[in-house]
Amino acid sequence: MTDNEFEAPTFFWAVMPVVGGIATGVGLVLGLGWLGDRLTPAPHSGSTGALVSAADKIQRRLG
């Protein structure tokens, strides 16, 4: 095979890997962000307030 026989790929085949890589990166960033938010437990302000209130009552009795 000589250099004269070489034919470059079409524009579509040259650009699609770049577009696919960018789409994959954006998809991973958004997907992992969504998954992290989904798996992180929401803070429960009511249970924390009850715990602080109970601990305060115990300290008053002991102190």
mmCIF file of C-alpha atoms in Angstrom:
data_model
loop_
_atom_site.group_PDB
_atom_site.id
_atom_site.type_symbol
_atom_site.label_atom_id
_atom_site.label_comp_id
_atom_site.label_asym_id
_atom_site.label_seq_id
_atom_site.Cartn_x
_atom_site.Cartn_y
_atom_site.Cartn_z
ATOM 1 C CA MET A 1 0.000 0.000 0.000
ATOM 2 C CA THR A 2 1.390 3.352 -0.954
ATOM 3 C CA ASP A 3 0.555 6.825 0.223
ATOM 4 C CA ASN A 4 -1.425 7.430 -2.939
ATOM 5 C CA GLU A 5 -3.844 4.627 -2.044
ATOM 6 C CA PHE A 6 -4.639 5.998 1.414
ATOM 7 C CA GLU A 7 -8.063 7.595 1.731
ATOM 8 C CA ALA A 8 -8.854 9.712 4.791
ATOM 9 C CA PRO A 9 -12.013 8.952 6.739
ATOM 10 C CA THR A 10 -15.069 11.040 6.054
ATOM 11 C CA PHE A 11 -15.817 14.100 8.152
ATOM 12 C CA PHE A 12 -18.550 12.177 9.994
ATOM 13 C CA TRP A 13 -16.144 9.473 11.186
ATOM 14 C CA ALA A 14 -13.589 12.075 12.222
ATOM 15 C CA VAL A 15 -16.008 14.203 14.277
ATOM 16 C CA MET A 16 -18.241 11.553 15.879
ATOM 17 C CA PRO A 17 -15.633 10.262 18.401
ATOM 18 C CA VAL A 18 -15.093 13.823 19.657
ATOM 19 C CA VAL A 19 -18.828 14.481 19.990
ATOM 20 C CA GLY A 20 -19.314 11.100 21.650
ATOM 21 C CA GLY A 21 -16.521 11.769 24.134
ATOM 22 C CA ILE A 22 -17.965 15.131 25.098
ATOM 23 C CA ALA A 23 -21.453 13.641 25.459
ATOM 24 C CA THR A 24 -20.066 10.825 27.607
ATOM 25 C CA GLY A 25 -18.235 13.283 29.873
ATOM 26 C CA VAL A 26 -21.290 15.491 30.319
ATOM 27 C CA GLY A 27 -23.457 12.446 30.949
ATOM 28 C CA LEU A 28 -21.078 11.130 33.594
ATOM 29 C CA VAL A 29 -20.873 14.463 35.400
ATOM 30 C CA LEU A 30 -24.641 14.952 35.445
ATOM 31 C CA GLY A 31 -25.412 11.305 36.192
ATOM 32 C CA LEU A 32 -22.956 10.996 39.055
ATOM 33 C CA GLY A 33 -24.157 14.314 40.497
ATOM 34 C CA TRP A 34 -27.742 13.095 40.399
ATOM 35 C CA LEU A 35 -26.767 9.742 41.892
ATOM 36 C CA GLY A 36 -24.830 11.454 44.694
ATOM 37 C CA ASP A 37 -27.842 13.614 45.551
ATOM 38 C CA ARG A 38 -30.103 10.584 45.429
ATOM 39 C CA LEU A 39 -27.926 8.467 47.745
ATOM 40 C CA THR A 40 -27.164 11.222 50.273
ATOM 41 C CA PRO A 41 -29.646 11.119 53.138
ATOM 42 C CA ALA A 42 -31.578 14.310 53.782
ATOM 43 C CA PRO A 43 -30.874 15.999 57.114
ATOM 44 C CA HIS A 44 -33.669 15.604 59.650
ATOM 45 C CA SER A 45 -33.914 18.827 61.625
ATOM 46 C CA GLY A 46 -36.671 17.488 63.887
ATOM 47 C CA SER A 47 -34.676 14.553 65.212
ATOM 48 C CA THR A 48 -31.638 16.751 65.881
ATOM 49 C CA GLY A 49 -33.746 19.229 67.822
ATOM 50 C CA ALA A 50 -35.278 16.437 69.908
ATOM 51 C CA LEU A 51 -31.828 15.018 70.657
ATOM 52 C CA VAL A 52 -30.500 18.407 71.752
ATOM 53 C CA SER A 53 -33.580 18.980 73.905
ATOM 54 C CA ALA A 54 -33.219 15.575 75.584
ATOM 55 C CA ALA A 55 -29.508 16.119 76.221
ATOM 56 C CA ASP A 56 -30.247 19.559 77.717
ATOM 57 C CA LYS A 57 -32.809 18.080 80.110
ATOM 58 C CA ILE A 58 -30.349 15.401 81.222
ATOM 59 C CA GLN A 59 -27.631 17.974 81.839
ATOM 60 C CA ARG A 60 -30.000 20.095 83.952
ATOM 61 C CA ARG A 61 -30.864 17.076 86.122
ATOM 62 C CA LEU A 62 -27.198 16.133 86.575
ATOM 63 C CA GLY A 63 -25.880 19.663 86.997
#
